[in-house]
Coordinates of C-alpha atoms in Angstrom, one line a residue:
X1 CA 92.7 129.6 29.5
X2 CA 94.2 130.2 33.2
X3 CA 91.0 129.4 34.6
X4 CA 91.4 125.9 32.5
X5 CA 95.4 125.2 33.5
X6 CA 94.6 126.2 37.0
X7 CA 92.1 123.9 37.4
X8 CA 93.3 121.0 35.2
X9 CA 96.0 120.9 36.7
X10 CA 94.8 121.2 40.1
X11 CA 92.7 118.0 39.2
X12 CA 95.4 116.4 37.7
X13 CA 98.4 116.0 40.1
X14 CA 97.2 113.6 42.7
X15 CA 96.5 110.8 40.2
X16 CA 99.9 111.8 38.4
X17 CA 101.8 111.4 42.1
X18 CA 99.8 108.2 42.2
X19 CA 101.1 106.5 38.8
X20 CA 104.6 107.8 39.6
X21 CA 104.3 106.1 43.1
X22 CA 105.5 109.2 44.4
X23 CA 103.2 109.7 47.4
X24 CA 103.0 105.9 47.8
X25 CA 102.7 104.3 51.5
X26 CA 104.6 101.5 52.7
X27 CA 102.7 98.4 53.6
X28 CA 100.8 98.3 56.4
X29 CA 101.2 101.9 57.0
X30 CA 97.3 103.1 56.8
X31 CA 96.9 100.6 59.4
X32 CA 99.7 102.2 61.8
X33 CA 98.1 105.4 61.3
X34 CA 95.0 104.8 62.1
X35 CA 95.9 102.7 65.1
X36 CA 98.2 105.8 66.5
X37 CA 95.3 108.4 65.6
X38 CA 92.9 106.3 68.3
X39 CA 96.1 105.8 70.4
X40 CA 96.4 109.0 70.7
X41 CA 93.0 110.1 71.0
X42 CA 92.6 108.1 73.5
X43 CA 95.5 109.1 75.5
X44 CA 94.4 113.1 75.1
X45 CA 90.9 112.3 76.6
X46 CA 92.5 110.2 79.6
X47 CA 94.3 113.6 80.3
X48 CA 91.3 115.5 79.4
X49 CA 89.4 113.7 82.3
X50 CA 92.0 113.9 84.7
X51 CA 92.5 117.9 84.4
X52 CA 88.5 118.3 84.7
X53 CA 88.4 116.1 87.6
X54 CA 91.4 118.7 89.0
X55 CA 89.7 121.8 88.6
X56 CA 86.3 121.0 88.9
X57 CA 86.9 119.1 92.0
X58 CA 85.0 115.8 90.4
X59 CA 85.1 112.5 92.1
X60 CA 88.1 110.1 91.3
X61 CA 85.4 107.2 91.2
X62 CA 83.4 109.2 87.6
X63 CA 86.8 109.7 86.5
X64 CA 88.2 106.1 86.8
X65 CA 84.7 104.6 85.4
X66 CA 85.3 106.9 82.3
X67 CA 89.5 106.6 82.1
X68 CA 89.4 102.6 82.5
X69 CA 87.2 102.6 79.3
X70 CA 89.8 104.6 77.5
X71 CA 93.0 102.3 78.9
X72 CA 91.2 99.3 77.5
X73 CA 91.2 100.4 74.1
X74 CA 94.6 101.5 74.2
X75 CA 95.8 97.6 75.7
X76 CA 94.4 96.5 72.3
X77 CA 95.6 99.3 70.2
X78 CA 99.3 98.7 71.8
X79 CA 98.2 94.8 71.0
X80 CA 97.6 95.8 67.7
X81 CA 100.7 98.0 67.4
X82 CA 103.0 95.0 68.1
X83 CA 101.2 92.8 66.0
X84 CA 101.8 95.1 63.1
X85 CA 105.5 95.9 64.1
X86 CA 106.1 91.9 63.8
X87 CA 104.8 91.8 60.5
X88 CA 106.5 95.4 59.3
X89 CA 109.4 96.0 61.2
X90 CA 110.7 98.4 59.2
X91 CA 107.4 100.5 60.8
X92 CA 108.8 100.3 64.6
X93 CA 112.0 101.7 62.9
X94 CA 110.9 104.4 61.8
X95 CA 109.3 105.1 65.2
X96 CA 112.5 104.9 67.2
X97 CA 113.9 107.2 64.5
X98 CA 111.3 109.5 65.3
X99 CA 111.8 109.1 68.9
X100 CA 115.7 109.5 68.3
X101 CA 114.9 112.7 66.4
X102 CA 113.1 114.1 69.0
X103 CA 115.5 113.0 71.8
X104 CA 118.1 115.0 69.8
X105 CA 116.3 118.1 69.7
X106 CA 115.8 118.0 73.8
X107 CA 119.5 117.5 74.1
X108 CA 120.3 120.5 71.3
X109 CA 118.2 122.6 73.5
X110 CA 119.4 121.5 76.8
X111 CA 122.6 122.4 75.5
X112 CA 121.4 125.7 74.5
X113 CA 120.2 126.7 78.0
X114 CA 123.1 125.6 79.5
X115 CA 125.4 127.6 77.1
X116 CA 122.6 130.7 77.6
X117 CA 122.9 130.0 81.3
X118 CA 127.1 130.3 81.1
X119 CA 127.6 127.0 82.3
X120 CA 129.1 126.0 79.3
X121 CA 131.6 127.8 76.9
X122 CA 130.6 128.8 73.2
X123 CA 133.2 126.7 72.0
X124 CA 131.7 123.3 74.0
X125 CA 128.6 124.1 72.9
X126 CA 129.5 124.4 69.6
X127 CA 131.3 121.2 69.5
X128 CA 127.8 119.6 71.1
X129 CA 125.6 121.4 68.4
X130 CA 127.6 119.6 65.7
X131 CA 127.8 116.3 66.9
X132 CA 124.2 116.1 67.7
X133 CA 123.3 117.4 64.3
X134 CA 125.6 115.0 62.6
X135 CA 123.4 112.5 64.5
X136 CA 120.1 114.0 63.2
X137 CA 121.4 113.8 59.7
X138 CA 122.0 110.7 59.6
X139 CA 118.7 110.0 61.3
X140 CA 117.4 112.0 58.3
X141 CA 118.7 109.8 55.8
X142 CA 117.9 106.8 57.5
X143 CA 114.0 107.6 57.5
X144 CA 114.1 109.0 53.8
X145 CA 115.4 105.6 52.6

């Protein structure tokens, strides 16, 4: 009987998510993903190259022949990119969110060194810490709507 609940309702939850529209994607959004999975693949084996070429002393000639491949595709993925942020804008939202988010979290911790550091009083950083997590809140709700 646990055997059968276990797996029953291991089997059964994705199509339930599906019907309620839980784990439903916005429009277009497949698309962007797959389009920022080459993106960034892309991007990691242009930096792959260039850190072989560093410490195996290989010639910069291989290692443009083999980057400007890579920087070709991503011209047309960033094409495609805009393209699909014309026709769902509310996709290059969410991106600057993210980016906002993440700009947040480098200034929290830059004002975490600085108060480490004694540069900065508890109380200043304290005031800091809540303004720039009041900013990330509302960032929150913004990409949760």
């Amino acid at each position: 009987m646990v055997l059968f609940s276990l797996v029953f309702q291991g089997l059964s939850i994705k199509p339930l998510l599906s019907i309620l529209g839980i784990n439903k994607k916005e429009e277009g959004f497949k698309e962007y993903e797959k389009l920022i999975a080459k993106g960034f693949g892309f991007e990691t084996a242009i930096s792959e190259v260039h850190k072989v070429r560093r410490n195996l002393f290989l010639s910069e000639t291989a290692a443009k022949d083999v980057t400007s491949q890579y920087e070709q595709e991503l011209v047309v993925i960033h094409s495609k990119l805009e393209k699909l942020f014309e026709k769902y804008p509310n996709l290059k939202a969410k991106q600057k969110s993210i980016l906002q988010k993440h700009a947040l979290y480098a200034q929290h911790e830059a004002i975490e060194k600085l108060n480490k550091a004694n540069i900065i009083s508890d109380e200043i950083a304290e005031h800091e810490y809540n303004q720039i997590i009041d900013k990330i809140v509302k960032l929150d709700g913004y990409i949760n709507n």
